[in-house]
Tab-separated table of C-alpha atoms in Angstrom:
chain	number	residue	atom	x	y	z
P	1	MET	CA	-12.399	-14.999	7.933
P	2	THR	CA	-12.408	-18.068	10.246
P	3	HIS	CA	-8.812	-17.062	11.648
P	4	MET	CA	-10.370	-14.111	13.381
P	5	GLN	CA	-10.627	-15.394	16.905
P	6	HIS	CA	-11.456	-13.310	19.794
P	7	SER	CA	-8.963	-15.597	22.060
P	8	ARG	CA	-5.984	-13.879	20.479
P	9	THR	CA	-2.651	-14.624	21.965
P	10	LYS	CA	-1.873	-11.246	23.911
P	11	ALA	CA	-0.089	-10.079	26.820
P	12	LEU	CA	-1.327	-6.666	27.921
P	13	ALA	CA	0.306	-4.355	30.467
P	14	PHE	CA	-1.809	-1.471	31.098
P	15	VAL	CA	-0.378	1.808	32.337
P	16	SER	CA	-2.899	4.531	32.427
P	17	ALA	CA	-1.882	8.199	32.613
P	18	ILE	CA	-4.225	11.175	31.894
P	19	GLY	CA	-6.353	8.993	29.646
P	20	CYS	CA	-3.567	7.612	27.780
P	21	VAL	CA	-3.017	3.704	27.536
P	22	VAL	CA	0.555	2.547	26.858
P	23	MET	CA	0.918	-1.100	26.570
P	24	THR	CA	3.056	-4.078	25.690
P	25	VAL	CA	1.375	-6.294	23.243
P	26	ALA	CA	2.338	-9.906	22.290
P	27	LEU	CA	0.925	-11.226	19.153
P	28	SER	CA	3.069	-14.348	18.823
P	29	THR	CA	6.072	-12.581	19.855
P	30	ALA	CA	6.624	-9.342	21.989
P	31	ILE	CA	6.492	-6.705	19.166
P	32	TYR	CA	5.997	-3.079	20.380
P	33	PRO	CA	7.395	-3.114	23.863
P	34	ALA	CA	6.183	0.164	25.621
P	35	ILE	CA	8.097	3.363	25.369
P	36	LYS	CA	9.739	4.074	28.755
P	37	ASN	CA	8.995	7.777	28.773
P	38	PRO	CA	6.219	8.691	26.530
P	39	SER	CA	5.162	12.192	26.100
P	40	ILE	CA	2.124	11.931	28.171
P	41	GLY	CA	0.984	15.447	27.873
P	42	GLY	CA	0.886	15.246	24.101
P	43	PHE	CA	-0.894	11.846	23.956
P	44	SER	CA	-3.463	13.174	26.444
P	45	GLN	CA	-4.040	16.158	23.840
P	46	ILE	CA	-4.839	13.345	21.261
P	47	THR	CA	-7.281	11.543	23.645
P	48	SER	CA	-9.055	14.685	24.950
P	49	TRP	CA	-9.456	16.132	21.282
P	50	TYR	CA	-11.334	13.044	20.085
P	51	LYS	CA	-13.282	12.869	23.224
P	52	LYS	CA	-14.345	16.333	22.869
P	53	ARG	CA	-15.252	15.836	19.239
P	54	ILE	CA	-17.244	12.799	19.855
P	55	ASP	CA	-19.091	14.803	22.596
P	56	ALA	CA	-19.756	17.714	20.271
P	57	VAL	CA	-21.179	15.849	17.278
P	58	ASP	CA	-24.203	13.787	16.596
P	59	PRO	CA	-23.329	10.411	15.417
P	60	SER	CA	-26.792	9.718	14.132
P	61	GLY	CA	-25.798	12.399	11.503
P	62	LYS	CA	-23.163	9.959	10.353
P	63	ASP	CA	-20.352	11.654	12.306
P	64	LEU	CA	-17.847	10.386	15.021
P	65	SER	CA	-19.000	8.006	17.628
P	66	GLY	CA	-15.638	6.632	18.403
P	67	ALA	CA	-12.115	5.896	17.425
P	68	VAL	CA	-9.194	3.722	17.872
P	69	ILE	CA	-5.853	5.517	17.448
P	70	ALA	CA	-2.300	3.713	17.263
P	71	ILE	CA	1.026	5.344	16.962
P	72	ALA	CA	4.367	3.254	16.889
P	73	LYS	CA	7.743	4.978	17.155
P	74	GLU	CA	11.110	3.403	16.550
P	75	GLY	CA	9.552	-0.075	16.706
P	76	LYS	CA	7.762	0.708	20.120
P	77	LEU	CA	4.005	1.172	20.663
P	78	ALA	CA	4.116	4.853	21.724
P	79	TYR	CA	0.076	5.092	21.984
P	80	LEU	CA	-3.069	2.753	21.657
P	81	GLN	CA	-6.260	4.310	22.716
P	82	PRO	CA	-9.759	3.197	22.135
P	83	ILE	CA	-11.959	6.525	22.507
P	84	GLY	CA	-15.643	6.611	22.635
P	85	PHE	CA	-18.189	4.216	21.499
P	86	GLN	CA	-18.565	1.349	18.713
P	87	ASP	CA	-22.354	2.125	18.182
P	88	ARG	CA	-24.121	5.190	17.014
P	89	ALA	CA	-26.289	5.395	20.249
P	90	LYS	CA	-23.083	5.610	22.446
P	91	THR	CA	-23.858	2.449	24.462
P	92	ILE	CA	-20.985	0.082	23.448
P	93	PRO	CA	-17.382	1.404	24.635
P	94	MET	CA	-14.794	1.293	21.936
P	95	THR	CA	-11.984	-1.429	22.584
P	96	THR	CA	-8.636	-1.862	21.293
P	97	ASP	CA	-9.694	-4.744	19.351
P	98	SER	CA	-12.739	-3.239	17.634
P	99	ILE	CA	-13.261	-4.173	14.170
P	100	PHE	CA	-13.456	-1.563	11.307
P	101	TRP	CA	-14.221	-1.765	7.604
P	102	ILE	CA	-10.938	-0.459	6.220
P	103	ALA	CA	-12.130	0.044	2.799
P	104	SER	CA	-9.380	1.249	0.451
P	105	MET	CA	-6.819	0.671	3.118
P	106	THR	CA	-7.365	-2.899	1.520
P	107	LYS	CA	-5.320	-1.722	-1.600
P	108	PRO	CA	-1.950	-1.605	0.030
P	109	ILE	CA	-2.386	-5.112	1.211
P	110	THR	CA	-3.156	-6.250	-2.276
P	111	SER	CA	-0.215	-4.389	-3.712
P	112	VAL	CA	1.958	-6.031	-1.179
P	113	ALA	CA	0.359	-9.518	-2.334
P	114	ALA	CA	1.257	-8.684	-5.837
P	115	MET	CA	4.914	-7.834	-5.174
P	116	MET	CA	5.497	-10.887	-3.223
P	117	LEU	CA	4.804	-12.719	-6.266
P	118	VAL	CA	7.034	-10.323	-8.146
P	119	ASP	CA	9.655	-11.321	-5.676
P	120	ASN	CA	9.012	-14.901	-6.254
P	121	GLY	CA	9.320	-14.776	-9.990
P	122	LYS	CA	5.833	-15.581	-10.551
P	123	LEU	CA	4.637	-12.235	-11.773
P	124	ASP	CA	6.235	-9.928	-14.301
P	125	LEU	CA	5.562	-6.289	-13.218
P	126	ASP	CA	5.941	-4.933	-16.688
P	127	ALA	CA	4.015	-7.685	-18.582
P	128	PRO	CA	0.705	-6.970	-20.030
P	129	VAL	CA	-2.185	-7.557	-17.906
P	130	ALA	CA	-3.681	-9.783	-20.559
P	131	LYS	CA	-0.736	-12.250	-20.074
P	132	TYR	CA	-2.685	-13.158	-16.935
P	133	LEU	CA	-6.197	-12.046	-17.711
P	134	PRO	CA	-6.392	-12.598	-21.593
P	135	GLU	CA	-10.122	-11.719	-21.396
P	136	LEU	CA	-8.900	-7.933	-21.017
P	137	LYS	CA	-6.621	-8.140	-24.170
P	138	THR	CA	-9.076	-6.471	-26.599
P	139	MET	CA	-10.090	-3.472	-24.447
P	140	GLN	CA	-10.224	-0.138	-26.382
P	141	VAL	CA	-9.731	3.352	-25.214
P	142	ALA	CA	-12.807	5.775	-25.312
P	143	THR	CA	-13.056	9.300	-25.724
P	144	ALA	CA	-16.194	11.228	-25.004
P	145	LYS	CA	-17.194	14.233	-27.089
P	146	PRO	CA	-20.395	16.429	-27.137
P	147	ASN	CA	-22.454	16.131	-30.367
P	148	PRO	CA	-23.855	19.635	-30.912
P	149	ALA	CA	-26.368	18.360	-33.431
P	150	SER	CA	-27.819	15.550	-31.141
P	151	GLY	CA	-27.133	17.312	-27.835
P	152	LYS	CA	-25.813	14.007	-26.598
P	153	ILE	CA	-22.354	12.568	-25.943
P	154	ASP	CA	-20.497	10.556	-28.524
P	155	ILE	CA	-18.015	7.823	-27.521
P	156	ALA	CA	-15.299	7.111	-30.045
P	157	LEU	CA	-13.021	4.109	-29.518
P	158	GLU	CA	-9.364	3.745	-30.454
P	159	PRO	CA	-6.737	1.078	-29.779
P	160	PRO	CA	-4.477	1.513	-26.934
P	161	LYS	CA	-1.075	2.878	-27.658
P	162	ARG	CA	0.400	0.130	-25.611
P	163	PRO	CA	-1.124	-2.623	-23.433
P	164	MET	CA	-1.826	-1.876	-19.553
P	165	THR	CA	0.607	-3.549	-17.455
P	166	VAL	CA	0.646	-5.085	-14.097
P	167	ARG	CA	2.664	-1.850	-12.956
P	168	ASP	CA	-0.167	0.195	-14.184
P	169	LEU	CA	-2.668	-1.536	-12.131
P	170	LEU	CA	-0.536	-0.941	-8.942
P	171	ARG	CA	-0.121	2.819	-9.607
P	172	HIS	CA	-3.540	3.611	-11.135
P	173	THR	CA	-2.415	4.408	-14.594
P	174	SER	CA	-4.087	1.461	-16.443
P	175	GLY	CA	-6.881	3.507	-17.970
P	176	LEU	CA	-9.453	1.520	-15.797
P	177	VAL	CA	-11.514	3.847	-13.690
P	178	TYR	CA	-14.358	3.596	-11.058
P	179	PRO	CA	-18.220	4.203	-11.755
P	180	PRO	CA	-19.307	7.493	-10.593
P	181	GLN	CA	-18.051	8.037	-6.985
P	182	TYR	CA	-15.140	10.272	-7.323
P	183	LEU	CA	-15.896	11.288	-10.937
P	184	ASP	CA	-19.177	11.503	-12.876
P	185	GLU	CA	-18.052	11.505	-16.505
P	186	PRO	CA	-19.473	9.726	-19.419
P	187	ILE	CA	-16.930	6.723	-19.273
P	188	ASN	CA	-17.166	6.363	-15.642
P	189	ARG	CA	-20.964	5.973	-16.078
P	190	LEU	CA	-20.328	3.085	-18.366
P	191	TYR	CA	-18.479	1.253	-15.492
P	192	ALA	CA	-21.856	0.838	-13.638
P	193	ARG	CA	-22.535	-1.983	-16.002
P	194	ALA	CA	-19.555	-3.973	-14.570
P	195	ALA	CA	-20.607	-7.226	-12.293
P	196	PHE	CA	-19.058	-5.918	-8.978
P	197	GLU	CA	-21.676	-7.648	-6.952
P	198	PRO	CA	-21.293	-9.702	-3.809
P	199	ASP	CA	-22.356	-12.827	-5.461
P	200	ASN	CA	-19.607	-12.527	-8.151
P	201	SER	CA	-16.295	-13.755	-8.130
P	202	LEU	CA	-13.203	-11.865	-8.973
P	203	GLY	CA	-12.888	-13.721	-12.180
P	204	GLU	CA	-16.621	-12.873	-13.083
P	205	PHE	CA	-16.028	-9.231	-12.379
P	206	VAL	CA	-13.029	-9.114	-14.599
P	207	THR	CA	-14.915	-10.789	-17.403
P	208	SER	CA	-17.702	-8.208	-17.237
P	209	LEU	CA	-14.868	-5.495	-17.491
P	210	SER	CA	-13.738	-6.728	-20.896
P	211	SER	CA	-16.873	-5.298	-22.649
P	212	LEU	CA	-16.039	-1.827	-21.442
P	213	PRO	CA	-13.549	0.816	-22.706
P	214	LEU	CA	-10.534	2.242	-20.894
P	215	ALA	CA	-11.003	5.816	-20.033
P	216	HIS	CA	-7.378	6.749	-20.917
P	217	GLN	CA	-4.409	5.453	-22.727
P	218	PRO	CA	-2.337	3.190	-20.238
P	219	GLY	CA	0.521	5.078	-18.635
P	220	GLU	CA	-0.626	8.520	-19.296
P	221	VAL	CA	-3.377	9.471	-16.740
P	222	TRP	CA	-3.519	8.887	-12.794
P	223	GLU	CA	-7.129	8.074	-11.955
P	224	TYR	CA	-8.227	6.300	-8.966
P	225	SER	CA	-9.811	2.960	-10.262
P	226	TRP	CA	-10.794	-0.669	-10.085
P	227	GLY	CA	-7.246	-1.485	-11.058
P	228	VAL	CA	-6.415	-3.038	-7.724
P	229	ASP	CA	-9.378	-5.158	-7.912
P	230	VAL	CA	-8.211	-6.469	-11.366
P	231	LEU	CA	-4.786	-6.845	-9.581
P	232	ALA	CA	-6.504	-9.157	-6.907
P	233	ARG	CA	-7.627	-11.391	-9.767
P	234	VAL	CA	-4.090	-11.356	-11.215
P	235	VAL	CA	-2.810	-12.515	-7.803
P	236	GLU	CA	-5.390	-15.541	-7.985
P	237	VAL	CA	-4.167	-16.410	-11.412
P	238	ALA	CA	-0.521	-16.026	-10.822
P	239	SER	CA	-0.470	-17.819	-7.454
P	240	GLY	CA	-3.102	-20.520	-8.153
P	241	GLN	CA	-4.862	-19.662	-4.895
P	242	GLN	CA	-8.123	-17.889	-4.283
P	243	PHE	CA	-7.229	-14.424	-3.109
P	244	ASP	CA	-8.419	-14.799	0.445
P	245	GLN	CA	-6.508	-17.937	0.926
P	246	PHE	CA	-3.360	-16.231	-0.405
P	247	LEU	CA	-3.801	-13.333	1.978
P	248	GLN	CA	-4.325	-15.510	4.929
P	249	SER	CA	-1.374	-17.880	4.206
P	250	ARG	CA	1.180	-15.393	2.780
P	251	ILE	CA	0.451	-12.150	4.866
P	252	PHE	CA	-2.015	-12.393	7.667
P	253	LYS	CA	-0.835	-15.587	9.392
P	254	PRO	CA	2.822	-14.746	9.132
P	255	LEU	CA	2.342	-11.236	10.529
P	256	GLY	CA	-0.036	-12.150	13.187
P	257	MET	CA	-2.867	-10.187	11.673
P	258	VAL	CA	-5.508	-12.398	13.480
P	259	ASP	CA	-8.421	-10.155	12.977
P	260	THR	CA	-8.009	-9.095	9.298
P	261	GLY	CA	-10.185	-10.621	6.639
P	262	PHE	CA	-13.046	-10.396	4.316
P	263	TYR	CA	-15.814	-10.997	6.826
P	264	VAL	CA	-16.105	-11.193	10.406
P	265	PRO	CA	-17.146	-14.536	11.988
P	266	SER	CA	-20.473	-14.531	14.026
P	267	GLU	CA	-18.698	-14.879	17.380
P	268	ASN	CA	-16.878	-11.668	16.905
P	269	LEU	CA	-19.668	-9.353	15.312
P	270	ASP	CA	-20.195	-7.763	18.707
P	271	ARG	CA	-16.608	-6.184	18.094
P	272	VAL	CA	-17.780	-4.456	14.615
P	273	VAL	CA	-18.048	-0.797	14.686
P	274	GLU	CA	-21.456	0.235	13.579
P	275	ALA	CA	-21.597	1.755	10.005
P	276	PRO	CA	-22.393	5.387	9.651
P	277	THR	CA	-24.626	4.721	6.711
P	278	THR	CA	-25.966	1.532	5.142
P	279	ARG	CA	-23.228	-0.882	4.421
P	280	PRO	CA	-22.523	-1.446	0.506
P	281	PRO	CA	-23.566	-5.194	-0.103
P	282	GLN	CA	-20.122	-5.726	-1.945
P	283	PHE	CA	-18.222	-4.615	1.373
P	284	ASP	CA	-20.555	-5.940	3.944
P	285	ILE	CA	-17.909	-7.375	6.411
P	286	THR	CA	-20.686	-8.867	8.785
P	287	LYS	CA	-21.373	-11.719	6.261
P	288	PRO	CA	-19.455	-13.824	3.757
P	289	ARG	CA	-19.226	-12.885	0.191
P	290	LYS	CA	-17.999	-14.438	-3.039
P	291	LEU	CA	-16.604	-11.000	-4.116
P	292	LEU	CA	-13.011	-10.775	-2.534
P	293	SER	CA	-12.459	-7.043	-3.384
P	294	GLY	CA	-8.677	-6.157	-3.435
P	295	GLY	CA	-9.749	-2.489	-3.548
P	296	GLY	CA	-11.694	-2.370	-0.577
P	297	GLY	CA	-13.054	-5.756	0.935
P	298	LEU	CA	-11.184	-6.097	4.117
P	299	ALA	CA	-12.022	-5.675	7.982
P	300	SER	CA	-9.356	-5.154	10.375
P	301	THR	CA	-8.141	-3.567	13.686
P	302	ALA	CA	-5.787	-0.894	14.656
P	303	LEU	CA	-3.106	-3.201	16.097
P	304	ASP	CA	-3.312	-5.669	13.023
P	305	TYR	CA	-2.798	-2.793	10.630
P	306	LEU	CA	0.075	-1.485	12.774
P	307	ARG	CA	1.885	-4.563	12.360
P	308	PHE	CA	1.392	-4.747	8.609
P	309	CYS	CA	2.902	-1.206	8.557
P	310	GLN	CA	5.753	-2.100	10.724
P	311	MET	CA	6.593	-4.840	8.327
P	312	LEU	CA	6.880	-2.041	5.767
P	313	LEU	CA	8.904	0.231	7.962
P	314	ASN	CA	11.235	-2.614	8.795
P	315	GLY	CA	11.973	-3.211	5.087
P	316	GLY	CA	9.486	-6.155	4.460
P	317	GLU	CA	10.160	-7.968	7.688
P	318	LEU	CA	8.507	-8.629	10.989
P	319	ASP	CA	9.299	-10.969	13.974
P	320	GLY	CA	11.754	-12.712	11.717
P	321	VAL	CA	9.304	-13.349	9.075
P	322	ARG	CA	10.457	-11.786	5.524
P	323	ILE	CA	7.238	-10.873	3.478
P	324	LEU	CA	9.175	-8.402	0.790
P	325	ALA	CA	12.683	-7.963	-0.262
P	326	PRO	CA	14.010	-4.523	1.146
P	327	GLU	CA	14.461	-3.458	-2.415
P	328	THR	CA	10.769	-4.059	-3.248
P	329	VAL	CA	9.668	-2.012	-0.379
P	330	LYS	CA	11.836	0.769	-1.486
P	331	LEU	CA	10.403	0.494	-4.885
P	332	MET	CA	6.802	0.534	-3.812
P	333	THR	CA	7.313	3.552	-1.788
P	334	ALA	CA	9.119	5.628	-4.284
P	335	ASN	CA	7.589	7.772	-6.924
P	336	ALA	CA	6.523	5.364	-9.733
P	337	LEU	CA	4.801	7.733	-11.927
P	338	PRO	CA	6.049	9.221	-15.279
P	339	SER	CA	7.088	12.828	-15.249
P	340	ASP	CA	4.373	13.915	-17.696
P	341	VAL	CA	1.519	12.052	-16.028
P	342	ARG	CA	-1.764	13.854	-15.868
P	343	PHE	CA	-3.841	13.659	-12.661
P	344	VAL	CA	-7.588	13.250	-12.674
P	345	GLY	CA	-10.024	13.179	-9.774
P	346	ARG	CA	-8.908	12.092	-6.107
P	347	SER	CA	-6.385	14.304	-4.531
P	348	VAL	CA	-2.894	13.098	-5.626
P	349	GLY	CA	-0.408	15.185	-7.511
P	350	PRO	CA	1.702	18.189	-7.183
P	351	ASP	CA	-1.071	20.484	-6.149
P	352	ASP	CA	-1.692	18.336	-3.171
P	353	GLY	CA	2.097	17.643	-2.317
P	354	THR	CA	1.717	14.182	-3.281
P	355	THR	CA	2.675	11.436	-5.986
P	356	PHE	CA	2.110	7.701	-5.943
P	357	GLY	CA	4.170	4.795	-5.639
P	358	LEU	CA	3.061	0.868	-6.050
P	359	GLY	CA	0.112	0.979	-3.944
P	360	PHE	CA	0.696	3.968	-1.730
P	361	ALA	CA	0.441	7.711	-1.969
P	362	ILE	CA	3.995	9.448	-1.119
P	363	ARG	CA	4.240	12.938	0.465
P	364	THR	CA	6.714	15.088	-1.583
P	365	SER	CA	6.739	18.296	0.430
P	366	GLY	CA	6.596	19.412	3.957
P	367	GLY	CA	8.083	18.164	7.039
P	368	SER	CA	6.874	14.489	6.573
P	369	ALA	CA	8.240	14.295	2.867
P	370	GLY	CA	8.970	10.762	1.977
P	371	SER	CA	6.116	9.426	4.220
P	372	PHE	CA	3.716	6.959	2.475
P	373	GLY	CA	0.202	5.718	3.321
P	374	TRP	CA	-3.443	5.605	2.102
P	375	SER	CA	-6.927	5.797	3.669
P	376	GLY	CA	-10.484	4.376	3.381
P	377	VAL	CA	-13.907	6.012	2.357
P	378	TRP	CA	-15.206	5.881	5.988
P	379	GLY	CA	-12.177	7.548	7.605
P	380	THR	CA	-9.618	4.910	8.331
P	381	GLN	CA	-6.252	6.097	7.694
P	382	PHE	CA	-2.576	5.131	8.011
P	383	TRP	CA	1.042	6.539	7.012
P	384	VAL	CA	4.556	5.414	7.647
P	385	ASP	CA	7.202	8.036	8.118
P	386	PRO	CA	10.666	6.404	7.497
P	387	ALA	CA	12.607	9.517	8.516
P	388	GLN	CA	10.958	9.603	11.872
P	389	LYS	CA	10.714	5.858	12.293
P	390	MET	CA	6.992	6.277	12.989
P	391	ILE	CA	3.732	4.734	11.988
P	392	ALA	CA	0.170	6.189	12.697
P	393	VAL	CA	-3.175	4.344	12.305
P	394	GLN	CA	-6.536	6.010	12.720
P	395	MET	CA	-9.554	3.793	12.962
P	396	ILE	CA	-12.927	5.597	12.536
P	397	GLN	CA	-16.242	5.025	10.708
P	398	VAL	CA	-17.882	8.271	9.489
P	399	ALA	CA	-19.463	9.263	6.238
P	400	PRO	CA	-17.402	10.041	3.259
P	401	GLU	CA	-18.152	13.657	3.371
P	402	LYS	CA	-16.755	14.182	6.870
P	403	VAL	CA	-13.548	12.315	6.692
P	404	SER	CA	-11.024	15.093	5.403
P	405	TYR	CA	-11.362	16.847	8.563
P	406	TYR	CA	-10.292	13.923	10.719
P	407	PHE	CA	-7.527	13.120	8.212
P	408	THR	CA	-5.975	16.382	8.755
P	409	ALA	CA	-6.660	16.522	12.514
P	410	MET	CA	-4.935	12.992	13.025
P	411	ARG	CA	-1.848	14.204	11.170
P	412	ASN	CA	-1.387	17.389	13.141
P	413	LEU	CA	-2.217	15.885	16.583
P	414	THR	CA	0.206	12.845	15.888
P	415	TYR	CA	3.236	14.969	14.922
P	416	GLY	CA	2.469	17.556	17.744
P	417	ALA	CA	2.317	14.628	20.451
P	418	LEU	CA	5.800	13.143	19.387
P	419	ASN	CA	7.174	16.766	19.372
P	420	ILE	CA	7.951	16.555	15.757
P	421	SER	CA	7.682	19.640	13.567
P	422	GLN	CA	4.243	20.082	11.710
P	423	PRO	CA	4.183	18.448	8.416
């Protein structure tokens, strides 16, 4: 990630009011001029809530030590605030350009990369994945059943009713799954055999999947999965570029996402927010890795991700640079799931008031119905609300078991600060 330079082009005009920072930020052009009359009272409530939380919890217990919160409204930066500290010992103040592992917030970026190739005619959304990755052509579908006689689990294999498609990878209906993380089922356990290691390429990882079965018939079940990592390899094959090079040349550089990439160069390591627990080697953003995980490998900042989201809210364009066709953004942010799909695992589905598009969860009920977004395992979170022309980004690093509390708080505080009805 050699493009991540601390000497970023930026013009900052700070106006402090009750702990709130309102600023004009120029990253190649003056995107996000400051709101003239922001709701300072509401914003101070956001700041004070996080400050109180940081004071109240013990960061050595894998809880919150600091945050960067960014909110944009109608194309203007309404709020950008570093709160607390980068380190667990609370000695290094958080800054607006502190760098976070964004984990699964990588997935929407990978999804955009794939849809750019669809727009360019280089990728067929409904083609079998095996068209691009023939090593996966012979994958079978597994069914696990208890064997009363042996007391063990028998795994039976059958052919897929139809091939998994590129569309399935984007919407988590491919039949691929994760190893035990969200679910600990017999088929998930088999996925621990895959070569998802820092020294393996995407191609080597995908090849290792070819000997494993699918957990579901393609198109029938939504289960959170390695599908987006497979999609990253599809991007490599369809584009002829290594995945990191594609992202840098086609997304990060055009959008001015100067601090986003798979690893942080040595000169910027002092800006990396300390991990709440041991960094998984596959996702260690402090060093280069051969594995370019499209499902969770990126590091970024609040402002970089805000620019990515603004491109989506603008219908695929930012600062005169078009990334996606407007119709493509609409397709990605609308329900993409069959009416009879079954939901397994992570909280997406009617019971949670959400569905899934091509790379994003979409809220289907409440005051923010139609908003779309996703989150990361250490608490990074974003959503885009087209009806309110609003974007919210939360950058934190807490242990996985603590994130849901902050996801809920961020939504409530954001809508409250902007005087919008609670979702």
